[in-house]
Amino acid sequence: MGIDPRGPRFGAVITTIVLAIALVTGSGWLLLAQTVVFAIGALAGLRYAPYGLVYRALVRPRLGPPAELEAESPPRFAQGVGMMCAAIATIGFLAVSPVLGVAFTGLALIAAFLNAAFDLCLGCHMYLFIQRLRPAQ
Amino acid sequence: MGGLIVLVVVLGAATAAGLALRKRRGKFKASPAGVRPVAGRSNPADPAVLTAEELGAPLGARATLVQFSTEFCANCPPTRRMLGQVAQEHDGVELVEVDAAARLDLARRLNIYSTPTILVLGPDGAVASRASGQPRRADVLCAVDGVLEAGAP
């Protein structure tokens, strides 16, 4: 069982656009919406991810079947990393300080952009990095 | 206005980083020590020498491909399939896959931060070259040939 790898890539393009608008306008509410989108993909599964639904309804029928499938867990983990970043940015814009909002929106934007433009999964790389922070036994 | 400037800076930096990472992705670099002679000088205390016990799998008679993967690594399964084919096509070449998150001791010792990372070992388990990110098949063949030629009598 796998997923069409073009789905998460399409989602990254939409995410990049949304985060770019949020960065320019400083809209905490737009970031809150993006946080919810990340949360659905990470917690409920990519099958229910909103941008994935758009991809399957509008884009996939025009593309034909994928050359190969990939595992769901890496992009799903990356959605979780995105959710954490977007949640902190939302809190920053709505409650704490716009500087915090801009910083974490910027981090999420870099990750989404690298995924969309270069097919690099920064969120996936975070996994081993976080594991390595654990103290050596 | 301030937000727009931040956006341009962020996207510019991300583009530069993306181009640099893509250029290095999957390219094999020789280990500092280079390919060492076979003469049974393997020393388990050497950080750049891996033993069968450490890997939990036998080394190839002529070369071993070691792939470090994690559960959340999108490019690991296709890389493993391709390396498996290369190993099958060459006598005395084995592929060993290691879960980096389960073997943090090896990940730390070998400075592995991203997956997939591929090590090419000589017959004595010495690391001859390594690559991070999914390599092209031609680059893998080249790296394997380097070890096979060094080990040839």
CSV table of N, CA, C and O in Angstrom, one decimal, chain B residues 5-102:
chain,number,residue,atom,x,y,z
B,5,ILE,N,9.6,42.0,2.1
B,5,ILE,CA,11.1,41.9,2.1
B,5,ILE,C,11.5,40.5,2.8
B,5,ILE,O,12.4,39.8,2.2
B,6,VAL,N,10.9,40.2,3.9
B,6,VAL,CA,11.2,38.9,4.5
B,6,VAL,C,10.9,37.8,3.6
B,6,VAL,O,11.7,36.8,3.4
B,7,LEU,N,9.8,37.9,2.8
B,7,LEU,CA,9.4,36.8,1.9
B,7,LEU,C,10.5,36.6,0.8
B,7,LEU,O,10.9,35.5,0.5
B,8,VAL,N,11.0,37.7,0.3
B,8,VAL,CA,12.0,37.7,-0.8
B,8,VAL,C,13.3,37.1,-0.2
B,8,VAL,O,13.9,36.2,-0.9
B,9,VAL,N,13.6,37.5,1.0
B,9,VAL,CA,14.9,37.0,1.6
B,9,VAL,C,14.7,35.5,1.9
B,9,VAL,O,15.6,34.7,1.5
B,10,VAL,N,13.6,35.1,2.4
B,10,VAL,CA,13.4,33.6,2.7
B,10,VAL,C,13.4,32.8,1.5
B,10,VAL,O,14.1,31.7,1.4
B,11,LEU,N,12.7,33.2,0.4
B,11,LEU,CA,12.7,32.4,-0.8
B,11,LEU,C,14.0,32.4,-1.5
B,11,LEU,O,14.4,31.4,-2.0
B,12,GLY,N,14.8,33.5,-1.4
B,12,GLY,CA,16.1,33.6,-2.0
B,12,GLY,C,17.0,32.6,-1.3
B,12,GLY,O,17.8,31.8,-1.9
B,13,ALA,N,17.0,32.6,0.1
B,13,ALA,CA,17.9,31.7,0.8
B,13,ALA,C,17.5,30.3,0.6
B,13,ALA,O,18.4,29.4,0.4
B,14,ALA,N,16.2,30.0,0.5
B,14,ALA,CA,15.7,28.6,0.3
B,14,ALA,C,16.2,28.1,-1.1
B,14,ALA,O,16.5,26.9,-1.2
B,15,THR,N,16.1,29.0,-2.1
B,15,THR,CA,16.5,28.6,-3.4
B,15,THR,C,18.0,28.3,-3.4
B,15,THR,O,18.4,27.2,-4.0
B,16,ALA,N,18.8,29.1,-2.8
B,16,ALA,CA,20.3,28.9,-2.8
B,16,ALA,C,20.5,27.6,-2.1
B,16,ALA,O,21.3,26.7,-2.5
B,17,ALA,N,19.9,27.3,-0.9
B,17,ALA,CA,20.1,26.1,-0.2
B,17,ALA,C,19.6,24.9,-1.0
B,17,ALA,O,20.3,23.9,-1.0
B,18,GLY,N,18.5,25.0,-1.6
B,18,GLY,CA,18.0,23.9,-2.4
B,18,GLY,C,18.9,23.5,-3.6
B,18,GLY,O,19.1,22.4,-3.8
B,19,LEU,N,19.4,24.5,-4.3
B,19,LEU,CA,20.4,24.3,-5.4
B,19,LEU,C,21.6,23.6,-4.9
B,19,LEU,O,22.1,22.7,-5.5
B,20,ALA,N,22.1,24.1,-3.7
B,20,ALA,CA,23.4,23.5,-3.2
B,20,ALA,C,23.1,22.1,-2.8
B,20,ALA,O,23.9,21.2,-3.0
B,21,LEU,N,22.0,21.8,-2.1
B,21,LEU,CA,21.7,20.5,-1.6
B,21,LEU,C,21.5,19.5,-2.8
B,21,LEU,O,21.9,18.4,-2.8
B,22,ARG,N,20.8,20.0,-3.8
B,22,ARG,CA,20.5,19.1,-5.0
B,22,ARG,C,21.8,18.7,-5.7
B,22,ARG,O,21.9,17.6,-6.2
B,23,LYS,N,22.7,19.7,-5.7
B,23,LYS,CA,24.0,19.4,-6.4
B,23,LYS,C,24.8,18.3,-5.7
B,23,LYS,O,25.5,17.5,-6.3
B,24,ARG,N,24.7,18.3,-4.3
B,24,ARG,CA,25.5,17.3,-3.5
B,24,ARG,C,24.7,16.0,-3.3
B,24,ARG,O,25.3,15.0,-2.9
B,25,ARG,N,23.4,16.0,-3.6
B,25,ARG,CA,22.6,14.9,-3.3
B,25,ARG,C,23.0,13.6,-4.0
B,25,ARG,O,23.1,13.6,-5.3
B,26,GLY,N,23.3,12.6,-3.3
B,26,GLY,CA,23.7,11.3,-3.9
B,26,GLY,C,25.0,11.2,-4.5
B,26,GLY,O,25.3,10.3,-5.3
B,27,LYS,N,25.9,12.2,-4.3
B,27,LYS,CA,27.2,12.2,-4.9
B,27,LYS,C,28.2,11.5,-3.9
B,27,LYS,O,28.3,11.9,-2.8
B,28,PHE,N,29.0,10.6,-4.4
B,28,PHE,CA,29.9,9.8,-3.5
B,28,PHE,C,31.2,10.6,-3.4
B,28,PHE,O,31.8,11.2,-4.3
B,29,LYS,N,31.6,10.7,-2.1
B,29,LYS,CA,32.9,11.3,-1.8
B,29,LYS,C,33.8,10.3,-1.1
B,29,LYS,O,33.4,9.6,-0.2
B,30,ALA,N,35.1,10.3,-1.5
B,30,ALA,CA,36.0,9.3,-0.9
B,30,ALA,C,36.2,9.6,0.5
B,30,ALA,O,36.2,10.8,1.0
B,31,SER,N,36.3,8.6,1.3
B,31,SER,CA,36.6,8.8,2.8
B,31,SER,C,38.0,9.4,2.9
B,31,SER,O,38.8,9.2,2.1
B,32,PRO,N,38.2,10.2,4.0
B,32,PRO,CA,39.5,10.9,4.1
B,32,PRO,C,40.7,9.9,4.0
B,32,PRO,O,41.7,10.3,3.4
B,33,ALA,N,40.5,8.7,4.5
B,33,ALA,CA,41.6,7.8,4.5
B,33,ALA,C,41.7,7.1,3.1
B,33,ALA,O,42.8,6.5,2.7
B,34,GLY,N,40.7,7.3,2.2
B,34,GLY,CA,40.8,6.8,0.9
B,34,GLY,C,40.6,5.2,0.9
B,34,GLY,O,40.2,4.7,2.0
B,35,VAL,N,40.8,4.6,-0.2
B,35,VAL,CA,40.6,3.1,-0.2
B,35,VAL,C,41.9,2.5,0.3
B,35,VAL,O,43.0,2.8,-0.2
B,36,ARG,N,41.8,1.8,1.4
B,36,ARG,CA,43.0,1.2,2.0
B,36,ARG,C,43.3,-0.2,1.4
B,36,ARG,O,42.4,-0.9,1.0
B,37,PRO,N,44.5,-0.6,1.5
B,37,PRO,CA,44.9,-1.9,1.0
B,37,PRO,C,44.2,-3.0,1.8
B,37,PRO,O,43.9,-2.8,3.0
B,38,VAL,N,44.1,-4.2,1.2
B,38,VAL,CA,43.3,-5.2,1.8
B,38,VAL,C,44.0,-5.8,3.1
B,38,VAL,O,43.4,-6.4,3.9
B,39,ALA,N,45.3,-5.7,3.1
B,39,ALA,CA,46.2,-6.4,4.0
B,39,ALA,C,45.8,-6.6,5.5
B,39,ALA,O,46.6,-6.4,6.4
B,40,GLY,N,44.5,-6.9,5.7
B,40,GLY,CA,44.0,-7.4,7.0
B,40,GLY,C,44.4,-6.4,8.1
B,40,GLY,O,44.7,-6.8,9.2
B,41,ARG,N,44.3,-5.1,7.8
B,41,ARG,CA,44.7,-4.1,8.9
B,41,ARG,C,43.5,-3.5,9.5
B,41,ARG,O,43.5,-2.5,10.1
B,42,SER,N,42.3,-4.2,9.3
B,42,SER,CA,41.1,-3.6,9.9
B,42,SER,C,41.2,-3.5,11.4
B,42,SER,O,41.6,-4.5,12.1
B,43,ASN,N,40.8,-2.4,12.0
B,43,ASN,CA,40.9,-2.2,13.4
B,43,ASN,C,39.5,-1.7,13.9
B,43,ASN,O,39.1,-0.6,13.6
B,44,PRO,N,38.8,-2.5,14.7
B,44,PRO,CA,37.4,-2.1,15.1
B,44,PRO,C,37.4,-0.8,15.8
B,44,PRO,O,36.3,-0.2,15.9
B,45,ALA,N,38.5,-0.3,16.4
B,45,ALA,CA,38.5,0.9,17.1
B,45,ALA,C,38.5,2.1,16.2
B,45,ALA,O,38.1,3.2,16.6
B,46,ASP,N,38.8,1.9,14.9
B,46,ASP,CA,38.9,2.9,13.9
B,46,ASP,C,37.4,3.3,13.6
B,46,ASP,O,36.6,2.4,13.2
B,47,PRO,N,37.0,4.6,13.7
B,47,PRO,CA,35.6,4.9,13.5
B,47,PRO,C,35.2,4.7,12.0
B,47,PRO,O,34.0,4.5,11.8
B,48,ALA,N,36.1,4.6,11.1
B,48,ALA,CA,35.7,4.4,9.7
B,48,ALA,C,35.9,3.0,9.3
B,48,ALA,O,36.0,2.7,8.1
B,49,VAL,N,35.9,2.0,10.2
B,49,VAL,CA,35.9,0.6,9.9
B,49,VAL,C,34.7,-0.1,10.5
B,49,VAL,O,34.4,0.1,11.7
B,50,LEU,N,33.9,-0.8,9.8
B,50,LEU,CA,32.7,-1.5,10.3
B,50,LEU,C,32.9,-3.0,10.2
B,50,LEU,O,33.4,-3.5,9.2
B,51,THR,N,32.5,-3.6,11.3
B,51,THR,CA,32.6,-5.1,11.3
B,51,THR,C,31.3,-5.7,11.1
B,51,THR,O,30.2,-5.1,11.3
B,52,ALA,N,31.3,-7.0,10.8
B,52,ALA,CA,30.0,-7.8,10.6
B,52,ALA,C,29.2,-7.8,11.9
B,52,ALA,O,28.0,-7.7,11.8
B,53,GLU,N,29.9,-7.9,13.0
B,53,GLU,CA,29.2,-7.9,14.3
B,53,GLU,C,28.4,-6.6,14.5
B,53,GLU,O,27.3,-6.6,14.9
B,54,GLU,N,29.1,-5.5,14.2
B,54,GLU,CA,28.4,-4.2,14.4
B,54,GLU,C,27.2,-4.0,13.4
B,54,GLU,O,26.2,-3.5,13.8
B,55,LEU,N,27.4,-4.5,12.2
B,55,LEU,CA,26.3,-4.4,11.3
B,55,LEU,C,25.2,-5.4,11.5
B,55,LEU,O,24.1,-5.2,11.0
B,56,GLY,N,25.5,-6.5,12.1
B,56,GLY,CA,24.6,-7.5,12.3
B,56,GLY,C,24.3,-8.3,11.0
B,56,GLY,O,23.3,-9.0,10.9
B,57,ALA,N,25.2,-8.3,10.1
B,57,ALA,CA,25.1,-9.0,8.8
B,57,ALA,C,26.5,-9.2,8.3
B,57,ALA,O,27.4,-8.4,8.5
B,58,PRO,N,26.7,-10.3,7.5
B,58,PRO,CA,28.0,-10.5,7.0
B,58,PRO,C,28.5,-9.5,6.0
B,58,PRO,O,27.6,-9.0,5.2
B,59,LEU,N,29.7,-9.2,5.9
B,59,LEU,CA,30.3,-8.3,4.9
B,59,LEU,C,30.4,-9.0,3.6
B,59,LEU,O,30.5,-10.2,3.6
B,60,GLY,N,30.3,-8.3,2.5
B,60,GLY,CA,30.6,-8.9,1.2
B,60,GLY,C,32.1,-9.2,1.1
B,60,GLY,O,32.9,-8.6,1.7
B,61,ALA,N,32.4,-10.3,0.3
B,61,ALA,CA,33.7,-10.7,0.2
B,61,ALA,C,34.6,-9.7,-0.5
B,61,ALA,O,35.8,-9.5,-0.2
B,62,ARG,N,34.0,-8.9,-1.4
B,62,ARG,CA,34.8,-7.9,-2.1
B,62,ARG,C,34.4,-6.4,-1.8
B,62,ARG,O,35.2,-5.5,-1.8
B,63,ALA,N,33.1,-6.2,-1.5
B,63,ALA,CA,32.6,-4.9,-1.1
B,63,ALA,C,31.3,-5.0,-0.4
B,63,ALA,O,30.5,-6.0,-0.6
B,64,THR,N,30.9,-4.0,0.4
B,64,THR,CA,29.6,-4.0,1.1
B,64,THR,C,29.0,-2.6,0.9
B,64,THR,O,29.7,-1.6,1.1
B,65,LEU,N,27.7,-2.6,0.5
B,65,LEU,CA,27.0,-1.3,0.5
B,65,LEU,C,26.2,-1.2,1.8
B,65,LEU,O,25.4,-2.2,2.1
B,66,VAL,N,26.4,-0.2,2.6
B,66,VAL,CA,25.6,0.0,3.8
B,66,VAL,C,24.7,1.2,3.6
B,66,VAL,O,25.2,2.3,3.3
B,67,GLN,N,23.4,0.9,3.7
B,67,GLN,CA,22.4,2.0,3.6
B,67,GLN,C,21.8,2.3,4.9
B,67,GLN,O,21.2,1.5,5.6
B,68,PHE,N,22.0,3.6,5.4
B,68,PHE,CA,21.3,4.0,6.6
B,68,PHE,C,20.0,4.6,6.2
B,68,PHE,O,19.9,5.5,5.4
B,69,SER,N,18.9,4.1,6.8
B,69,SER,CA,17.5,4.5,6.5
B,69,SER,C,16.8,4.9,7.8
B,69,SER,O,17.3,4.6,8.9
B,70,THR,N,15.7,5.5,7.7
B,70,THR,CA,14.8,5.6,8.8
B,70,THR,C,13.4,5.3,8.3
B,70,THR,O,13.1,5.2,7.1
B,71,GLU,N,12.5,5.2,9.3
B,71,GLU,CA,11.1,4.9,9.0
B,71,GLU,C,10.4,6.1,8.2
B,71,GLU,O,9.5,5.9,7.4
B,72,PHE,N,10.9,7.3,8.4
B,72,PHE,CA,10.3,8.5,7.8
B,72,PHE,C,11.2,9.0,6.7
B,72,PHE,O,11.5,10.2,6.7
B,73,CYS,N,11.6,8.2,5.8
B,73,CYS,CA,12.5,8.6,4.8
B,73,CYS,C,11.9,8.2,3.4
B,73,CYS,O,11.8,7.1,3.1
B,74,ALA,N,11.5,9.3,2.7
B,74,ALA,CA,10.8,9.0,1.4
B,74,ALA,C,11.6,8.3,0.4
B,74,ALA,O,11.2,7.5,-0.4
B,75,ASN,N,12.9,8.7,0.3
B,75,ASN,CA,13.8,8.2,-0.8
B,75,ASN,C,14.5,6.9,-0.4
B,75,ASN,O,15.2,6.4,-1.3
B,76,CYS,N,14.3,6.4,0.8
B,76,CYS,CA,15.0,5.2,1.2
B,76,CYS,C,14.6,3.9,0.5
B,76,CYS,O,15.4,3.2,0.0
B,77,PRO,N,13.2,3.7,0.3
B,77,PRO,CA,12.8,2.4,-0.4
B,77,PRO,C,13.3,2.3,-1.8
B,77,PRO,O,13.9,1.3,-2.2
B,78,PRO,N,13.2,3.4,-2.6
B,78,PRO,CA,13.7,3.3,-4.0
B,78,PRO,C,15.2,3.1,-4.0
B,78,PRO,O,15.7,2.4,-4.9
B,79,THR,N,15.9,3.8,-3.1
B,79,THR,CA,17.4,3.7,-3.1
B,79,THR,C,17.8,2.2,-2.7
B,79,THR,O,18.7,1.6,-3.3
B,80,ARG,N,17.0,1.6,-1.7
B,80,ARG,CA,17.3,0.2,-1.4
B,80,ARG,C,17.1,-0.7,-2.5
B,80,ARG,O,17.9,-1.6,-2.8
B,81,ARG,N,16.0,-0.5,-3.3
B,81,ARG,CA,15.8,-1.4,-4.4
B,81,ARG,C,16.9,-1.3,-5.4
B,81,ARG,O,17.4,-2.3,-5.9
B,82,MET,N,17.4,-0.1,-5.7
B,82,MET,CA,18.4,0.1,-6.7
B,82,MET,C,19.7,-0.5,-6.2
B,82,MET,O,20.4,-1.2,-7.0
B,83,LEU,N,20.1,-0.3,-4.9
B,83,LEU,CA,21.3,-0.8,-4.4
B,83,LEU,C,21.3,-2.3,-4.4
B,83,LEU,O,22.3,-3.0,-4.6
B,84,GLY,N,20.1,-2.9,-4.1
B,84,GLY,CA,19.9,-4.3,-4.0
B,84,GLY,C,20.2,-4.9,-5.4
B,84,GLY,O,20.9,-6.0,-5.5
B,85,GLN,N,19.8,-4.2,-6.5
B,85,GLN,CA,20.0,-4.7,-7.8
B,85,GLN,C,21.5,-4.7,-8.1
B,85,GLN,O,22.1,-5.7,-8.6
B,86,VAL,N,22.2,-3.6,-7.7
B,86,VAL,CA,23.6,-3.5,-8.0
B,86,VAL,C,24.4,-4.6,-7.2
B,86,VAL,O,25.3,-5.3,-7.8
B,87,ALA,N,24.0,-4.9,-6.0
B,87,ALA,CA,24.6,-5.9,-5.2
B,87,ALA,C,24.4,-7.3,-5.9
B,87,ALA,O,25.4,-8.1,-5.9
B,88,GLN,N,23.2,-7.5,-6.4
B,88,GLN,CA,22.9,-8.8,-7.0
B,88,GLN,C,23.7,-9.0,-8.3
B,88,GLN,O,24.1,-10.1,-8.6
B,89,GLU,N,24.0,-7.9,-9.0
B,89,GLU,CA,24.7,-8.0,-10.3
B,89,GLU,C,26.2,-8.2,-10.1
B,89,GLU,O,26.9,-8.5,-11.1
B,90,HIS,N,26.7,-8.0,-8.9
B,90,HIS,CA,28.2,-8.1,-8.7
B,90,HIS,C,28.4,-9.2,-7.7
B,90,HIS,O,27.9,-9.2,-6.5
B,91,ASP,N,29.3,-10.2,-8.0
B,91,ASP,CA,29.7,-11.3,-7.1
B,91,ASP,C,30.5,-10.7,-6.0
B,91,ASP,O,31.3,-9.8,-6.2
B,92,GLY,N,30.2,-11.1,-4.7
B,92,GLY,CA,31.0,-10.7,-3.6
B,92,GLY,C,30.6,-9.3,-3.1
B,92,GLY,O,31.3,-8.7,-2.3
B,93,VAL,N,29.5,-8.7,-3.6
B,93,VAL,CA,29.0,-7.4,-3.1
B,93,VAL,C,27.7,-7.7,-2.4
B,93,VAL,O,26.8,-8.2,-2.9
B,94,GLU,N,27.6,-7.2,-1.1
B,94,GLU,CA,26.4,-7.3,-0.3
B,94,GLU,C,25.8,-6.0,0.0
B,94,GLU,O,26.6,-5.0,0.1
B,95,LEU,N,24.5,-6.0,0.2
B,95,LEU,CA,23.8,-4.7,0.7
B,95,LEU,C,23.3,-5.0,2.1
B,95,LEU,O,22.7,-6.0,2.4
B,96,VAL,N,23.7,-4.1,3.0
B,96,VAL,CA,23.2,-4.2,4.4
B,96,VAL,C,22.4,-2.9,4.7
B,96,VAL,O,22.9,-1.8,4.5
B,97,GLU,N,21.1,-3.0,5.1
B,97,GLU,CA,20.4,-1.8,5.5
B,97,GLU,C,20.3,-1.6,7.0
B,97,GLU,O,20.1,-2.6,7.7
B,98,VAL,N,20.6,-0.4,7.5
B,98,VAL,CA,20.7,-0.2,8.9
B,98,VAL,C,19.6,0.9,9.3
B,98,VAL,O,19.5,1.9,8.6
B,99,ASP,N,18.8,0.6,10.3
B,99,ASP,CA,17.9,1.6,10.8
B,99,ASP,C,18.6,2.6,11.6
B,99,ASP,O,19.0,2.3,12.8
B,100,ALA,N,18.9,3.8,11.1
B,100,ALA,CA,19.7,4.8,11.8
B,100,ALA,C,19.1,5.2,13.2
B,100,ALA,O,19.9,5.4,14.1
B,101,ALA,N,17.8,5.2,13.3
B,101,ALA,CA,17.2,5.6,14.6
B,101,ALA,C,17.4,4.5,15.6
B,101,ALA,O,17.5,4.8,16.8
B,102,ALA,N,17.5,3.3,15.2
B,102,ALA,CA,17.7,2.2,16.1
B,102,ALA,C,19.2,2.0,16.4
B,102,ALA,O,19.6,1.4,17.4
